[in-house]
CSV table of C-alpha atoms and ligand atoms in Angstrom, one decimal:
chain,number,residue,atom,x,y,z
A,1,MET,CA,16.8,16.4,58.1
A,2,ILE,CA,20.6,15.8,58.1
A,3,ALA,CA,22.3,16.3,54.2
A,4,LEU,CA,23.6,13.4,53.1
A,5,ASP,CA,27.7,14.4,53.3
A,6,GLN,CA,27.3,15.8,56.4
A,7,HIS,CA,26.8,13.9,59.2
A,8,PRO,CA,26.9,16.3,62.4
A,9,SER,CA,28.9,13.2,64.6
A,10,GLY,CA,31.5,12.5,62.3
A,11,ARG,CA,30.7,9.0,60.1
A,12,HIS,CA,27.4,7.4,60.5
A,13,PHE,CA,27.2,4.6,62.6
A,14,LEU,CA,25.7,2.2,60.1
A,15,GLN,CA,24.8,-1.0,62.2
A,16,ILE,CA,22.6,-2.6,59.9
A,17,PRO,CA,23.4,-5.8,58.6
A,18,GLY,CA,24.1,-4.7,54.8
A,19,PRO,CA,25.3,-2.8,53.8
A,20,SER,CA,27.8,-3.1,56.2
A,21,PRO,CA,30.4,-0.2,56.6
A,22,VAL,CA,33.3,-0.5,53.9
A,23,PRO,CA,36.6,-0.2,54.9
A,24,ASP,CA,38.7,3.0,53.7
A,25,ARG,CA,41.1,0.4,51.6
A,26,ILE,CA,38.1,-0.7,49.7
A,27,LEU,CA,36.7,2.6,48.9
A,28,HIS,CA,40.0,3.8,47.9
A,29,ALA,CA,40.6,0.5,45.8
A,30,ILE,CA,36.9,1.5,43.9
A,31,GLY,CA,38.0,5.4,43.4
A,32,ARG,CA,40.6,4.1,40.7
A,33,PRO,CA,39.9,5.3,37.1
A,34,THR,CA,37.8,3.1,35.4
A,35,ILE,CA,40.2,1.3,32.5
A,36,ASP,CA,38.4,-0.3,29.1
A,37,HIS,CA,36.6,-3.8,30.1
A,38,ARG,CA,37.8,-5.3,26.7
A,39,GLY,CA,41.9,-4.4,26.9
A,40,PRO,CA,44.8,-6.5,28.3
A,41,GLU,CA,44.7,-4.8,31.9
A,42,PHE,CA,41.1,-5.9,32.8
A,43,ALA,CA,41.8,-9.6,31.8
A,44,VAL,CA,44.4,-9.7,34.7
A,45,LEU,CA,41.7,-8.1,36.8
A,46,GLY,CA,39.1,-10.2,35.6
A,47,LYS,CA,41.2,-13.8,36.8
A,48,ARG,CA,42.4,-12.5,39.6
A,49,VAL,CA,38.7,-11.7,41.1
A,50,LEU,CA,37.6,-14.9,39.5
A,51,SER,CA,39.4,-17.3,41.3
A,52,GLY,CA,40.1,-15.1,44.4
A,53,ILE,CA,35.8,-15.6,44.8
A,54,GLN,CA,36.3,-19.7,44.4
A,55,ARG,CA,38.5,-19.2,47.4
A,56,VAL,CA,36.0,-17.9,49.2
A,57,PHE,CA,33.4,-20.1,48.6
A,58,GLN,CA,35.8,-22.7,49.0
A,59,THR,CA,35.1,-23.6,46.0
A,60,ARG,CA,37.2,-25.6,42.5
A,61,HIS,CA,34.3,-24.3,40.4
A,62,PRO,CA,33.5,-21.7,38.4
A,63,VAL,CA,31.6,-18.6,40.3
A,64,VAL,CA,29.3,-16.7,38.2
A,65,ILE,CA,29.8,-12.7,39.1
A,66,TYR,CA,26.9,-10.4,38.2
A,67,PRO,CA,26.5,-6.9,38.4
A,68,ALA,CA,23.4,-6.8,40.3
A,69,SER,CA,22.4,-7.1,44.1
A,70,GLY,CA,21.3,-10.3,45.8
A,71,THR,CA,17.9,-10.9,44.5
A,72,GLY,CA,19.9,-10.9,40.6
A,73,ALA,CA,21.8,-14.2,41.7
A,74,TRP,CA,18.3,-15.8,43.3
A,75,GLU,CA,16.4,-15.4,39.7
A,76,ALA,CA,19.9,-16.3,38.1
A,77,ALA,CA,20.1,-19.8,40.0
A,78,LEU,CA,16.3,-20.3,39.2
A,79,VAL,CA,16.2,-19.6,35.1
A,80,ASN,CA,19.5,-20.9,34.5
A,81,LEU,CA,18.2,-24.3,36.2
A,82,MET,CA,14.6,-25.1,36.5
A,83,SER,CA,11.7,-25.3,33.1
A,84,PRO,CA,8.2,-23.9,33.9
A,85,GLY,CA,5.9,-25.2,36.0
A,86,ASP,CA,8.7,-27.1,37.9
A,87,ALA,CA,8.3,-27.8,41.9
A,88,VAL,CA,10.4,-26.3,44.4
A,89,LEU,CA,11.2,-26.9,47.9
A,90,MET,CA,11.9,-24.3,49.9
A,91,PHE,CA,12.7,-23.5,53.8
A,92,GLU,CA,11.0,-20.8,55.4
A,93,THR,CA,13.3,-19.5,58.2
A,94,GLY,CA,12.3,-15.9,57.6
A,95,HIS,CA,11.5,-12.5,55.1
A,96,PHE,CA,14.4,-13.5,52.8
A,97,ALA,CA,13.4,-17.2,52.3
A,98,SER,CA,10.4,-15.3,51.8
A,99,LEU,CA,11.6,-12.9,49.7
A,100,TRP,CA,13.3,-16.2,47.2
A,101,HIS,CA,9.6,-18.1,47.5
A,102,ARG,CA,7.7,-14.9,45.7
A,103,ILE,CA,10.7,-15.0,43.1
A,104,ALA,CA,9.9,-18.6,42.4
A,105,VAL,CA,6.2,-18.1,41.8
A,106,ARG,CA,6.7,-15.1,39.6
A,107,LEU,CA,9.0,-16.9,37.7
A,108,GLY,CA,5.9,-19.4,37.0
A,109,LEU,CA,7.9,-22.2,39.1
A,110,GLN,CA,5.6,-24.3,41.8
A,111,PRO,CA,7.6,-23.5,45.4
A,112,GLU,CA,6.1,-25.1,48.5
A,113,PHE,CA,7.0,-24.1,51.6
A,114,LEU,CA,8.3,-25.9,54.8
A,115,SER,CA,8.1,-24.8,58.3
A,116,VAL,CA,8.6,-25.4,61.6
A,117,PRO,CA,5.1,-25.3,62.8
A,118,GLY,CA,3.9,-23.2,65.8
A,119,THR,CA,4.0,-19.5,67.5
A,120,ASP,CA,6.0,-19.3,70.6
A,121,ALA,CA,3.6,-18.0,73.7
A,122,SER,CA,6.1,-15.8,74.8
A,123,THR,CA,7.0,-13.2,72.1
A,124,GLY,CA,4.2,-14.3,69.9
A,125,LEU,CA,6.1,-14.9,67.0
A,126,PRO,CA,6.2,-17.9,64.9
A,127,TRP,CA,9.0,-20.4,65.3
A,128,SER,CA,9.9,-21.2,61.8
A,129,TRP,CA,11.0,-17.3,62.2
A,130,ARG,CA,13.4,-18.2,64.8
A,131,ARG,CA,14.9,-21.0,64.2
A,132,ALA,CA,17.0,-22.8,61.4
A,133,ALA,CA,16.2,-25.1,58.4
A,134,GLN,CA,15.4,-28.6,59.6
A,135,PRO,CA,17.0,-31.6,57.8
A,136,GLU,CA,14.8,-34.0,58.9
A,137,LEU,CA,11.2,-31.9,57.9
A,138,ILE,CA,13.5,-31.8,54.3
A,139,GLU,CA,14.1,-35.8,54.1
A,140,ALA,CA,10.4,-36.5,55.3
A,141,ARG,CA,9.0,-34.8,52.4
A,142,LEU,CA,12.0,-35.8,50.0
A,143,ARG,CA,11.2,-39.5,50.8
A,144,GLU,CA,7.1,-38.9,49.8
A,145,ASP,CA,8.2,-37.5,46.1
A,146,ARG,CA,8.7,-40.8,45.3
A,147,ALA,CA,8.2,-39.7,41.3
A,148,HIS,CA,11.2,-37.1,42.1
A,149,ALA,CA,8.8,-34.3,40.9
A,150,ILE,CA,10.7,-31.7,43.2
A,151,ARG,CA,13.6,-30.4,41.3
A,152,ALA,CA,15.8,-28.5,44.1
A,153,VAL,CA,15.7,-28.0,47.7
A,154,CYS,CA,16.3,-24.3,48.5
A,155,VAL,CA,17.3,-23.2,51.9
A,156,VAL,CA,18.9,-19.5,53.4
A,157,HIS,CA,22.2,-20.4,54.8
A,158,SER,CA,23.1,-17.2,57.1
A,159,GLU,CA,18.6,-15.3,57.4
A,160,THR,CA,19.7,-12.4,57.3
A,161,SER,CA,16.1,-11.2,58.7
A,162,THR,CA,16.8,-13.1,62.0
A,163,GLY,CA,20.1,-13.8,62.8
A,164,VAL,CA,19.6,-17.5,62.2
A,165,ILE,CA,22.1,-19.7,60.4
A,166,SER,CA,21.2,-22.8,58.9
A,167,ASP,CA,23.3,-25.8,58.8
A,168,ILE,CA,24.3,-26.6,55.3
A,169,ALA,CA,25.8,-30.0,55.4
A,170,PRO,CA,22.4,-32.1,57.0
A,171,VAL,CA,20.6,-31.0,54.6
A,172,ARG,CA,22.7,-32.3,51.9
A,173,ARG,CA,23.2,-35.2,53.5
A,174,ALA,CA,18.7,-35.6,54.0
A,175,ILE,CA,18.7,-35.1,50.2
A,176,ASP,CA,21.1,-37.9,49.7
A,177,ALA,CA,19.7,-40.0,52.6
A,178,ALA,CA,16.5,-39.9,51.3
A,179,GLY,CA,18.1,-40.9,47.5
A,180,HIS,CA,16.6,-38.4,45.5
A,181,PRO,CA,17.9,-36.0,43.1
A,182,ALA,CA,16.8,-32.5,44.0
A,183,LEU,CA,19.8,-30.1,43.3
A,184,LEU,CA,20.6,-28.1,46.6
A,185,LEU,CA,20.6,-24.5,46.1
A,186,VAL,CA,21.5,-22.3,49.4
A,187,ASP,CA,21.3,-18.3,49.7
A,188,THR,CA,24.9,-17.8,51.7
A,189,ILE,CA,24.8,-13.8,50.1
A,190,SER,CA,25.2,-12.2,54.0
A,191,GLY,CA,27.1,-14.9,54.9
A,192,LEU,CA,29.7,-14.9,52.4
A,193,GLY,CA,33.3,-13.7,53.5
A,194,CYS,CA,32.0,-13.7,57.4
A,195,ALA,CA,30.0,-16.9,58.3
A,196,ASP,CA,32.0,-20.5,57.1
A,197,TYR,CA,30.5,-21.6,53.8
A,198,ARG,CA,32.3,-24.6,51.9
A,199,HIS,CA,30.8,-24.9,48.8
A,200,ASP,CA,32.3,-27.9,47.5
A,201,GLU,CA,32.7,-30.0,50.3
A,202,TRP,CA,28.6,-29.2,51.0
A,203,GLY,CA,27.7,-30.4,48.2
A,204,VAL,CA,26.0,-27.9,47.1
A,205,ASP,CA,24.7,-27.0,43.6
A,206,VAL,CA,24.3,-23.3,43.3
A,207,ALA,CA,24.9,-20.8,45.7
A,208,MET,CA,24.5,-17.2,46.0
A,209,GLY,CA,26.2,-14.2,47.1
A,210,GLY,CA,26.1,-10.6,47.6
A,211,SER,CA,29.1,-7.9,47.9
A,212,GLN,CA,27.5,-5.6,50.8
A,213,LYS,CA,27.6,-7.7,53.4
A,214,GLY,CA,30.2,-10.0,55.0
A,215,LEU,CA,32.1,-8.8,51.3
A,216,MET,CA,32.3,-5.4,53.2
A,217,LEU,CA,32.0,-3.9,49.4
A,218,PRO,CA,29.0,-1.2,48.5
A,219,PRO,CA,26.2,-2.8,46.9
A,220,GLY,CA,25.9,-3.6,43.3
A,221,ILE,CA,27.8,-7.1,42.7
A,222,SER,CA,25.9,-10.7,43.5
A,223,PHE,CA,27.3,-14.6,42.7
A,224,ASN,CA,26.7,-18.2,41.6
A,225,ALA,CA,28.5,-20.5,43.1
A,226,LEU,CA,28.2,-23.2,40.4
A,227,SER,CA,28.4,-27.3,41.0
A,228,PRO,CA,29.8,-30.0,37.6
A,229,LYS,CA,25.5,-31.1,38.6
A,230,ALA,CA,24.3,-27.1,37.9
A,231,ILE,CA,26.2,-26.6,34.9
A,232,GLU,CA,24.8,-30.0,33.6
A,233,ALA,CA,21.6,-29.6,34.7
A,234,SER,CA,21.4,-25.9,33.1
A,235,LYS,CA,22.2,-27.2,29.6
A,236,SER,CA,18.1,-28.7,29.7
A,237,ALA,CA,16.7,-26.1,31.9
A,238,LYS,CA,13.7,-24.8,29.8
A,239,LEU,CA,13.2,-21.2,31.6
A,240,PRO,CA,13.6,-18.0,28.8
A,241,LYS,CA,17.4,-17.0,30.2
A,242,ALA,CA,19.2,-14.5,28.6
A,243,TYR,CA,20.8,-11.8,30.6
A,244,TRP,CA,21.6,-14.2,33.2
A,245,ALA,CA,22.8,-17.6,31.1
A,246,TRP,CA,25.2,-18.7,32.5
A,247,ASP,CA,26.7,-20.1,29.4
A,248,GLU,CA,28.2,-17.1,27.9
A,249,ILE,CA,29.5,-15.9,30.7
A,250,LEU,CA,31.3,-18.2,31.5
A,251,GLU,CA,33.1,-18.9,27.9
A,252,MET,CA,34.1,-15.4,28.3
A,253,ASN,CA,35.3,-15.5,31.6
A,254,LYS,CA,37.8,-18.5,30.6
A,255,GLY,CA,40.0,-15.0,29.6
A,256,GLY,CA,38.8,-13.1,32.3
A,257,TYR,CA,36.2,-11.1,30.4
A,258,TRP,CA,33.0,-10.9,30.3
A,259,SER,CA,30.2,-10.6,27.9
A,260,SER,CA,28.6,-7.3,28.6
A,261,THR,CA,29.9,-4.5,31.0
A,262,PRO,CA,31.2,-5.8,34.3
A,263,ASN,CA,31.3,-3.1,37.1
A,264,THR,CA,34.5,-2.5,36.7
A,265,ASN,CA,35.3,0.0,39.6
A,266,LEU,CA,33.0,-2.6,42.4
A,267,LEU,CA,35.8,-5.6,40.9
A,268,TYR,CA,38.7,-3.6,42.3
A,269,GLY,CA,37.1,-3.4,45.8
A,270,LEU,CA,35.9,-6.8,45.3
A,271,ALA,CA,40.1,-7.7,44.7
A,272,GLU,CA,41.2,-6.0,47.4
A,273,SER,CA,38.0,-7.4,49.3
A,274,ILE,CA,39.7,-10.6,48.6
A,275,ASP,CA,43.4,-9.6,49.7
A,276,MET,CA,41.9,-8.8,53.1
A,277,ILE,CA,40.1,-11.3,53.3
A,278,PHE,CA,43.3,-13.9,52.9
A,279,GLU,CA,45.5,-11.5,55.0
A,280,GLN,CA,44.1,-12.4,57.8
A,281,GLY,CA,43.0,-16.0,56.9
A,282,LEU,CA,39.4,-17.5,56.4
A,283,GLU,CA,38.9,-19.1,59.8
A,284,THR,CA,40.1,-15.6,61.7
A,285,VAL,CA,38.3,-13.7,59.7
A,286,PHE,CA,35.3,-16.4,60.7
A,287,ALA,CA,36.9,-16.5,64.2
A,288,ARG,CA,36.3,-12.8,64.5
A,289,HIS,CA,33.0,-12.5,63.9
A,290,GLN,CA,31.7,-15.5,65.9
A,291,ARG,CA,33.5,-13.5,68.9
A,292,TRP,CA,31.6,-10.6,68.0
A,293,GLY,CA,28.4,-11.9,67.8
A,294,GLU,CA,29.0,-13.3,71.5
A,295,ALA,CA,29.9,-10.3,72.7
A,296,VAL,CA,26.2,-9.1,71.7
A,297,ARG,CA,24.3,-11.8,72.2
A,298,GLY,CA,25.9,-10.9,75.9
A,299,ALA,CA,24.8,-7.4,75.9
A,300,VAL,CA,21.1,-8.0,74.8
A,301,ARG,CA,21.1,-10.7,78.1
A,302,ALA,CA,22.4,-8.6,80.0
A,303,TRP,CA,19.4,-6.2,78.8
A,304,GLY,CA,16.8,-9.1,79.6
A,305,LEU,CA,16.3,-8.7,76.1
A,306,PRO,CA,14.9,-11.6,73.7
A,307,ILE,CA,17.0,-13.1,71.3
A,308,GLN,CA,15.5,-13.7,67.8
A,309,CYS,CA,17.7,-16.8,67.6
A,310,ALA,CA,15.6,-18.9,69.8
A,311,ASP,CA,18.6,-22.2,69.1
A,312,ALA,CA,21.7,-21.3,70.8
A,313,ALA,CA,23.6,-23.4,67.9
A,314,ALA,CA,22.3,-21.5,65.2
A,315,CYS,CA,23.3,-17.8,66.3
A,316,SER,CA,24.3,-15.9,63.4
A,317,PRO,CA,27.6,-14.2,63.4
A,318,LEU,CA,27.2,-11.1,62.0
A,319,LEU,CA,23.8,-9.9,63.3
A,320,THR,CA,21.8,-10.6,66.0
A,321,GLY,CA,17.9,-9.9,66.4
A,322,VAL,CA,16.8,-8.2,69.7
A,323,ILE,CA,12.8,-8.9,70.1
A,324,THR,CA,11.2,-5.9,72.2
A,325,PRO,CA,9.0,-6.7,75.1
A,326,VAL,CA,4.9,-6.8,74.1
A,327,GLY,CA,3.9,-3.2,73.1
A,328,VAL,CA,7.2,-1.4,72.4
A,329,ASP,CA,7.3,-0.3,68.9
A,330,ALA,CA,10.5,-1.7,67.6
A,331,ASP,CA,10.3,0.6,64.8
A,332,ALA,CA,9.6,3.9,66.6
A,333,LEU,CA,12.9,2.8,69.1
A,334,ARG,CA,15.2,2.4,65.9
A,335,LYS,CA,13.7,5.6,64.6
A,336,LEU,CA,14.3,7.3,68.3
A,337,ILE,CA,18.1,5.8,68.2
A,338,HIS,CA,18.8,7.1,64.6
A,339,GLU,CA,17.4,10.7,65.6
A,340,ARG,CA,19.5,11.0,68.9
A,341,PHE,CA,22.6,9.6,67.5
A,342,ASP,CA,22.9,8.7,64.1
A,343,LEU,CA,22.9,5.4,64.1
A,344,SER,CA,21.3,2.7,62.2
A,345,LEU,CA,19.9,-0.7,63.1
A,346,GLY,CA,18.0,-2.9,61.2
A,347,ALA,CA,14.5,-3.5,61.0
A,348,GLY,CA,11.9,-6.7,61.9
A,349,LEU,CA,10.9,-7.3,58.1
A,350,GLY,CA,7.3,-9.5,57.0
A,351,LYS,CA,6.2,-11.1,60.3
A,352,VAL,CA,8.6,-9.4,62.9
A,353,LYS,CA,8.2,-5.7,61.5
A,354,GLY,CA,7.8,-3.5,64.4
A,355,ARG,CA,8.5,-6.7,66.9
A,356,MET,CA,12.5,-6.9,67.1
A,357,PHE,CA,15.3,-4.6,65.5
A,358,ARG,CA,18.4,-6.0,64.0
A,359,ILE,CA,21.8,-5.1,65.2
A,360,GLY,CA,24.6,-5.5,62.5
A,361,HIS,CA,28.0,-7.0,63.5
A,362,LEU,CA,30.2,-7.3,60.2
A,363,GLY,CA,31.7,-5.4,57.7
A,364,ASP,CA,34.1,-2.6,58.9
A,365,SER,CA,34.2,-2.9,63.0
A,366,ASN,CA,35.9,-3.2,65.5
A,367,ASP,CA,35.3,-3.7,68.9
A,368,LEU,CA,35.3,0.1,70.1
A,369,THR,CA,32.6,0.2,67.4
A,370,LEU,CA,30.6,-2.2,68.2
A,371,VAL,CA,30.5,-0.9,72.4
A,372,ALA,CA,29.6,2.9,71.1
A,373,ALA,CA,27.0,1.0,68.5
A,374,LEU,CA,25.4,-1.0,71.5
A,375,ALA,CA,25.8,2.2,73.7
A,376,GLY,CA,23.7,3.8,71.3
A,377,VAL,CA,21.4,0.9,71.5
A,378,GLU,CA,21.2,1.1,75.3
A,379,MET,CA,20.2,4.8,75.9
A,380,GLY,CA,17.8,3.9,73.6
A,381,LEU,CA,16.3,0.9,75.5
A,382,LYS,CA,16.3,3.5,78.5
A,383,LEU,CA,15.0,6.3,76.4
A,384,ALA,CA,11.8,4.7,75.0
A,385,GLY,CA,11.1,3.8,78.9
A,386,ILE,CA,11.7,0.1,78.7
A,387,ALA,CA,13.6,-1.8,82.0
A,388,LEU,CA,16.2,-3.5,81.4
A,389,ALA,CA,17.7,-5.7,83.6
A,390,GLY,CA,21.8,-4.4,83.4
A,391,SER,CA,24.0,-3.2,81.0
A,392,GLY,CA,24.9,-4.6,78.0
A,393,VAL,CA,28.0,-2.4,77.1
A,394,GLN,CA,29.1,-3.1,80.5
A,395,LEU,CA,29.1,-6.6,79.5
A,396,ALA,CA,30.7,-6.2,76.3
A,397,MET,CA,33.5,-4.2,77.4
A,398,ASP,CA,33.9,-7.0,80.5
A,399,PHE,CA,33.9,-9.5,77.4
A,400,PHE,CA,36.4,-8.1,75.1
A,401,ALA,CA,39.0,-7.3,77.6
A,402,SER,CA,38.7,-10.6,79.0
A,403,HIS,CA,39.0,-12.5,75.4
A,404,PRO,CA,41.5,-10.7,73.7
A,405,GLN,CA,41.4,-11.1,69.8
A,406,ARG,CA,44.1,-14.3,68.8
A,407,ALA,CA,44.8,-12.3,65.7
A,408,PRO,CA,46.7,-9.3,65.2
A,409,LEU,CA,44.7,-6.1,64.5
A,410,LYS,CA,46.4,-4.7,61.6
A,411,ALA,CA,47.5,-6.4,58.7
A,412,ALA,CA,51.8,-6.2,58.4
B,501,PLP,C1,20.3,-8.9,51.6
B,501,PLP,C2,19.9,-10.6,51.4
B,501,PLP,C3,19.1,-10.7,50.0
B,501,PLP,C4,18.6,-9.5,48.6
B,501,PLP,O1,19.5,-9.1,48.3
B,501,PLP,P1,19.6,-7.7,47.4
B,501,PLP,O2,21.0,-7.4,47.8
B,501,PLP,O3,19.0,-6.6,48.6
B,501,PLP,O4,18.9,-7.2,46.4
B,501,PLP,C5,18.6,-12.1,49.7
B,501,PLP,N1,19.2,-13.0,50.9
B,501,PLP,C6,19.5,-12.8,51.8
B,501,PLP,C7,19.7,-13.5,52.8
B,501,PLP,C8,20.2,-11.4,52.6
B,501,PLP,O5,21.2,-11.2,53.3
């Protein structure tokens, strides 16, 4: 057993898709002394993070910041918008969509799950966990709902359990084409800060974000990005809400404060994360993750293993799901890699448990740490007796060498 503060191999390789490795700059920012959250200095920090996070969501409208993990942001969105027994249409893209569905059930809503039907014969896995949300299915279901009973459409943008990204703009168009008044709720908890997300342009009513994935922070902050329509809807929604209620928080936020104690030190980290993102620019940050995704997918193809995302246009820039051959327990493989190389990989969750593992390529990473991570996986695959078609590490090295990163490696 390794003591938590003593990794024999130097820094642990945290290659899961969240929490992601936290840059030293952010860790140092978080280590500053905690200040009075009602004092004058705090308002400067509060206003800075509130306006900075709007730029990350690409919105002019308010973003609520909660001292909670992503799950809290799911619950917050539903309790602020819904009334008991409301129908919501959710798209089954994987484990996180399923957990959100379960929260809706627990809150007394009536969620309906839309799924891509069928099973992929070659892997035995459900197609719905290998594909993106399908706007045509959403539009067809909304057209049937002539009484407009469905209050919201809920889609996971970055499905972290599979490595599939769903296109959000066509979902908005599908709702509008059906002439349906449903609100659009989008979970971009893992994508925020590394996969392009445009709140206003895409017409999303509430988006959920989290700190410990694309934003490169430790766990402990989550977000609800709002639209004017969502704020209006929250005024007549009847589910009980107290801690999560937007109204009191938004009122206090006007002065840079919160109605209860915010997590000051994580907000220092958030301010630093936002600075780091805008020193490079959003476009550059997105391109960096796309490039890493391409390299890792190339490596997986070189090994001859299937990628969980079956739709080339929907592959995630922040993680890659790898399906293990039938009969190979992916959890045993992860355990072996962890024990031998001190490298953590993401587990297969829910319906794909034991059938796949996930490689995160987000947070404090670079070409060399990714090549090292791929080397750990490749050695583990060989130790587990899996026959590989070729070397993924070699492919990734060739890819990085022949595709230089366009942006400078370090801030000036
Ligand atoms: C991580 C994650 C969540 C849940 O967030 P917690 O921080 O674990 O509560 C929800 N949705 C997606 C897509 C996620 O990646």
